[in-house]
GROMACS .gro file of N, CA and C in nm:
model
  243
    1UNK      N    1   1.498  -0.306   0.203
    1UNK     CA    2   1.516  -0.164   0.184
    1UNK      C    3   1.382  -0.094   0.203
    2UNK      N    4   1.401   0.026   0.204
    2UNK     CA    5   1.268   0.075   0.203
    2UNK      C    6   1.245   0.252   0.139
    3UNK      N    7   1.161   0.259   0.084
    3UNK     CA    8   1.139   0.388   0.022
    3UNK      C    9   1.158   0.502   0.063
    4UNK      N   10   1.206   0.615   0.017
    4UNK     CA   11   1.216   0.733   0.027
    4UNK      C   12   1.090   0.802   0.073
    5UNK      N   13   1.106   0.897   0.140
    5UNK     CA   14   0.986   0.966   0.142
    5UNK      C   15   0.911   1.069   0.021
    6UNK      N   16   1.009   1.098  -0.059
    6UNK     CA   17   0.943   1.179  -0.180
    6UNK      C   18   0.907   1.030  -0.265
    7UNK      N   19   0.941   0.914  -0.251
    7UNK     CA   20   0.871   0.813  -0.371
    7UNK      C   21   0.739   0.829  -0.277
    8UNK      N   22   0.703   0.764  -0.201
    8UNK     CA   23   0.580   0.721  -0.105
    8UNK      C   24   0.491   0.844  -0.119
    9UNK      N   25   0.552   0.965  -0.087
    9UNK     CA   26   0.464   1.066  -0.148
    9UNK      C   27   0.365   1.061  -0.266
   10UNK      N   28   0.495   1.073  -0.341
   10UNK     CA   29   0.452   1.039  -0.522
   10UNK      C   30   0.337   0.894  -0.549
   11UNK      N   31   0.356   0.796  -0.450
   11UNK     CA   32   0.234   0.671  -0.479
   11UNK      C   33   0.170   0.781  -0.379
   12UNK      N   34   0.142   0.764  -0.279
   12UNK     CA   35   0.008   0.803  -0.244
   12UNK      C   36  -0.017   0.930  -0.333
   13UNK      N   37  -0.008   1.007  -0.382
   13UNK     CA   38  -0.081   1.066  -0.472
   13UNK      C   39  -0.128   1.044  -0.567
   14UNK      N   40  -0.016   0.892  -0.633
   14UNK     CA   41  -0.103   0.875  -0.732
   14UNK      C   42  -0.238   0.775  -0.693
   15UNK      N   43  -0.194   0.730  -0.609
   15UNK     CA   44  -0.309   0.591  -0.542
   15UNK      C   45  -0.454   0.717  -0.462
   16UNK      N   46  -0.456   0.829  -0.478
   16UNK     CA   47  -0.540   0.891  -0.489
   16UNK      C   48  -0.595   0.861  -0.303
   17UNK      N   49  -0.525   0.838  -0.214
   17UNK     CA   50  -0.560   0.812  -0.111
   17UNK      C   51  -0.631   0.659  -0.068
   18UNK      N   52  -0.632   0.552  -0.156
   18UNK     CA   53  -0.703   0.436  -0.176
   18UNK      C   54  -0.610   0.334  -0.188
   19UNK      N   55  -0.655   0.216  -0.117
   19UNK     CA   56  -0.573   0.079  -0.160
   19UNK      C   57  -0.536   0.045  -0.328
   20UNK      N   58  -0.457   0.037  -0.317
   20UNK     CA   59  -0.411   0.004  -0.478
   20UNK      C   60  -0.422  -0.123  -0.508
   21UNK      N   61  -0.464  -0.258  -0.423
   21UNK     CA   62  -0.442  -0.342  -0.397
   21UNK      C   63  -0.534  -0.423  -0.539
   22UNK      N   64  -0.450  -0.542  -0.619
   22UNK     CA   65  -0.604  -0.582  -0.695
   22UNK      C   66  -0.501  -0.690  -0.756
   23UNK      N   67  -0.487  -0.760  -0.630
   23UNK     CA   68  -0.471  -0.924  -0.634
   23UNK      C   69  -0.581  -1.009  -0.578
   24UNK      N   70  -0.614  -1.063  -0.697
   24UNK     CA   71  -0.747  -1.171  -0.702
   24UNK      C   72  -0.741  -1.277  -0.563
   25UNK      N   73  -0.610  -1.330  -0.529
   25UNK     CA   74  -0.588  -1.403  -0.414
   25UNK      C   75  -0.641  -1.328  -0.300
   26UNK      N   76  -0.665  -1.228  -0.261
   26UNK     CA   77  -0.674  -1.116  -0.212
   26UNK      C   78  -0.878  -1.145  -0.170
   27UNK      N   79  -0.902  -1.120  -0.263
   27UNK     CA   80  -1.052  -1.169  -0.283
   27UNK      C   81  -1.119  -1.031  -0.353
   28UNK      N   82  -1.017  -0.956  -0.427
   28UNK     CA   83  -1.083  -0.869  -0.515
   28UNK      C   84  -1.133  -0.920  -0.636
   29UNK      N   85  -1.209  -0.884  -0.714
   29UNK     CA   86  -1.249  -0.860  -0.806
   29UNK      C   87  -1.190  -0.753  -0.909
   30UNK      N   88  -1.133  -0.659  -0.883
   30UNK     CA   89  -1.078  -0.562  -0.956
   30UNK      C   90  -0.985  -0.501  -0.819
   31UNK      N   91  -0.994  -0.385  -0.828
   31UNK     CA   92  -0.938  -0.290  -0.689
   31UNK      C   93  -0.966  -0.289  -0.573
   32UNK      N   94  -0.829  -0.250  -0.465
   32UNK     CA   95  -0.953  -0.340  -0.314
   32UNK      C   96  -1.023  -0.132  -0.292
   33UNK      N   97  -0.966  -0.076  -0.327
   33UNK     CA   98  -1.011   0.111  -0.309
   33UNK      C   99  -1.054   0.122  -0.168
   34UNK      N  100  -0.979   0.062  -0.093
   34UNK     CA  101  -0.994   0.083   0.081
   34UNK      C  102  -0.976   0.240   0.088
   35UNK      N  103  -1.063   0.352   0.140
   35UNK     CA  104  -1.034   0.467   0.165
   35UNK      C  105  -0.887   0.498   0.278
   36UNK      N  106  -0.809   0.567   0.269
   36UNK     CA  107  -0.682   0.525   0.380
   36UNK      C  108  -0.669   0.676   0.416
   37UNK      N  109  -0.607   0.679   0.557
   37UNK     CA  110  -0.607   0.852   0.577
   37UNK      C  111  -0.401   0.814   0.620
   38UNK      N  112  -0.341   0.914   0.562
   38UNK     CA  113  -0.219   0.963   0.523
   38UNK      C  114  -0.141   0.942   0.670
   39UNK      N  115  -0.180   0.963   0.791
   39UNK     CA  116  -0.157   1.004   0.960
   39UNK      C  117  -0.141   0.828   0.928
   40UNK      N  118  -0.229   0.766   0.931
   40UNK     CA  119  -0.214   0.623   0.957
   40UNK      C  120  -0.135   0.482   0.908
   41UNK      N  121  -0.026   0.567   0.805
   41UNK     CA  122   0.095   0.507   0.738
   41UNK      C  123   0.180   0.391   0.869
   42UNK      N  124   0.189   0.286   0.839
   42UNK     CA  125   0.254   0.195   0.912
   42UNK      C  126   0.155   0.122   1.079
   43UNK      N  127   0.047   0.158   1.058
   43UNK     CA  128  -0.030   0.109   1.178
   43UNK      C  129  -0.146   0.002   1.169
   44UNK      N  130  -0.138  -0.090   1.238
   44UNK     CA  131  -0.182  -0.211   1.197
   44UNK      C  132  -0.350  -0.194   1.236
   45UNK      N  133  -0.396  -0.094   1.306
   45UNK     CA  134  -0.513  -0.048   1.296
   45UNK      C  135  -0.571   0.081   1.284
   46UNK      N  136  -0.680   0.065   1.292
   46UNK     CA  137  -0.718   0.258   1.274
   46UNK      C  138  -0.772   0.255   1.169
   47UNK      N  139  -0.921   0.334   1.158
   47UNK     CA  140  -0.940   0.396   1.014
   47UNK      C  141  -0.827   0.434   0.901
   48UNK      N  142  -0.816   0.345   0.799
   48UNK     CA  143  -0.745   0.374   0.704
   48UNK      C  144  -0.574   0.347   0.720
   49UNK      N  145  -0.554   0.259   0.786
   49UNK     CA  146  -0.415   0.189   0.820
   49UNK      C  147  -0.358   0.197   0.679
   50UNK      N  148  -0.232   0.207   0.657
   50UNK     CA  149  -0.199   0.135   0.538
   50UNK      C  150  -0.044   0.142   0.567
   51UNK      N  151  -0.004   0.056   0.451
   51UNK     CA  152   0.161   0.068   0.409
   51UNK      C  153   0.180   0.080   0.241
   52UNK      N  154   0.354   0.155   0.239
   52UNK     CA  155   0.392   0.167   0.114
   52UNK      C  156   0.433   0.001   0.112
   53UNK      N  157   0.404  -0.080  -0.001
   53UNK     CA  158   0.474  -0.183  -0.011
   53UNK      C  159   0.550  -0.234  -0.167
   54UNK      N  160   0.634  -0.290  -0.183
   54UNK     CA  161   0.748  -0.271  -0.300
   54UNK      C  162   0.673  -0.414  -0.394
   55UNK      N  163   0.627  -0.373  -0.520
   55UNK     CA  164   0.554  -0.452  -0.620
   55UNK      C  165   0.604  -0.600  -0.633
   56UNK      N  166   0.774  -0.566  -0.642
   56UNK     CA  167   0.879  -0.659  -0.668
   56UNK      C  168   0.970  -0.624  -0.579
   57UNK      N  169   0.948  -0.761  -0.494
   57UNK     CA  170   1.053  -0.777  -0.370
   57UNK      C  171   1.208  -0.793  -0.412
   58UNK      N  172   1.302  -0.658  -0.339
   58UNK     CA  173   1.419  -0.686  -0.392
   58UNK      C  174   1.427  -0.586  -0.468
   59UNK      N  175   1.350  -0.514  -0.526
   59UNK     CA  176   1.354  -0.406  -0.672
   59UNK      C  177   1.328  -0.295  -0.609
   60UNK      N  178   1.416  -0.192  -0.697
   60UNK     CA  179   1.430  -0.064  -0.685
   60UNK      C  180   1.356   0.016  -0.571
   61UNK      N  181   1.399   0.091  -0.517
   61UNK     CA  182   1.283   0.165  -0.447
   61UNK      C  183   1.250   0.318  -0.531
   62UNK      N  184   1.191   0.282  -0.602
   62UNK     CA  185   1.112   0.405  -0.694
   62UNK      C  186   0.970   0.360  -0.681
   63UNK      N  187   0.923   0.487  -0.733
   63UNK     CA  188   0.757   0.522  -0.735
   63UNK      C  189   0.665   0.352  -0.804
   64UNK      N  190   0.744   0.363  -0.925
   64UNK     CA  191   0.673   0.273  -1.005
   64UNK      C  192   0.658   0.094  -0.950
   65UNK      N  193   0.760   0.069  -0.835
   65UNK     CA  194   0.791  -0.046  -0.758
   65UNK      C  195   0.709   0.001  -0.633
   66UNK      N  196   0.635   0.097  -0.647
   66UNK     CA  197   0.549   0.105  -0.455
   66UNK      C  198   0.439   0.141  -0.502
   67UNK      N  199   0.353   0.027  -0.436
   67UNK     CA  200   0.191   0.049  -0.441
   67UNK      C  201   0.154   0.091  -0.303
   68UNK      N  202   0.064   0.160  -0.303
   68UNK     CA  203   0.004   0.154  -0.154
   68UNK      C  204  -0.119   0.101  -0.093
   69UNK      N  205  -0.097  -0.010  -0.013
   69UNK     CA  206  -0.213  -0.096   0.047
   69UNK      C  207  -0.263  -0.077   0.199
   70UNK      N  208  -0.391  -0.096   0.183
   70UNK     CA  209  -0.432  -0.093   0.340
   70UNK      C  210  -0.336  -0.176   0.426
   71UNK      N  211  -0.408  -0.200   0.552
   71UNK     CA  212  -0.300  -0.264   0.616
   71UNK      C  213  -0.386  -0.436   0.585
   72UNK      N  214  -0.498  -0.480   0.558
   72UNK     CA  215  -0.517  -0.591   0.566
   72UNK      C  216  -0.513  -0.609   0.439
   73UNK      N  217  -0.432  -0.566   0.320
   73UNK     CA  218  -0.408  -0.589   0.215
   73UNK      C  219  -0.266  -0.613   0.206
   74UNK      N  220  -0.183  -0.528   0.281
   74UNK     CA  221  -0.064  -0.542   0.337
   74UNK      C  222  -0.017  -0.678   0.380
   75UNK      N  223  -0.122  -0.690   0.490
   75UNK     CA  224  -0.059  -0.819   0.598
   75UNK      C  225  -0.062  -0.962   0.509
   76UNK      N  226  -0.198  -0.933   0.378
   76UNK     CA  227  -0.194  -1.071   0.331
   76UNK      C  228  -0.095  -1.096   0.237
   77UNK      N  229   0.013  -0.968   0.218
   77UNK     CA  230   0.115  -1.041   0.086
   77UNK      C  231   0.236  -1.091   0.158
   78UNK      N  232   0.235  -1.047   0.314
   78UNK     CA  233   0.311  -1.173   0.391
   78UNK      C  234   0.274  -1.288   0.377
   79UNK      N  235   0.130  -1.316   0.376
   79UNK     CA  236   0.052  -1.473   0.343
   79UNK      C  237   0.088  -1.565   0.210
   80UNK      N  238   0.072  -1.451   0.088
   80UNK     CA  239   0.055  -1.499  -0.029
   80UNK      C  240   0.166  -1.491  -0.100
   81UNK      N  241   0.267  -1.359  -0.053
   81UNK     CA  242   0.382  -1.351  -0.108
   81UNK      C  243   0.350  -1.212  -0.216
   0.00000   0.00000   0.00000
């Protein structure tokens, strides 16, 4: 499934324009705070690539189930799950 556009809204505003990303597998330390520009939603390159992606696969598509990650924060929870 995939999110609405008023949820995705609602995360990127709250994700303040930044990777939300802050899985240790990942190689963060805390937050990955990739700066992301809004135009570049779904593109696997470009300054500030990113995607909405769903916390819990399978679950709801509301705000609180979508984080928003760069795109090489993105590509690795195909890796890691």
């Amino acid at each position: 499934m995939s999110f609405p556009d008023s949820v995705i809204s609602e995360a990127w505003r709250r994700s303040g324009g930044y990777c939300e990303c802050a899985r240790k597998e990942h190689g963060h330390s805390g937050r990955c705070y990739k700066q992301l520009a809004w135009e570049n939603r779904g593109r696997e390159t470009g300054r500030g690539a990113w995607e909405a992606h769903h916390i819990v696969a399978g679950g709801p598509d509301i705000a609180s189930n979508c984080e928003i990650l760069c795109w090489d924060c993105h590509s690795k929870t195909r890796t890691f799950g």
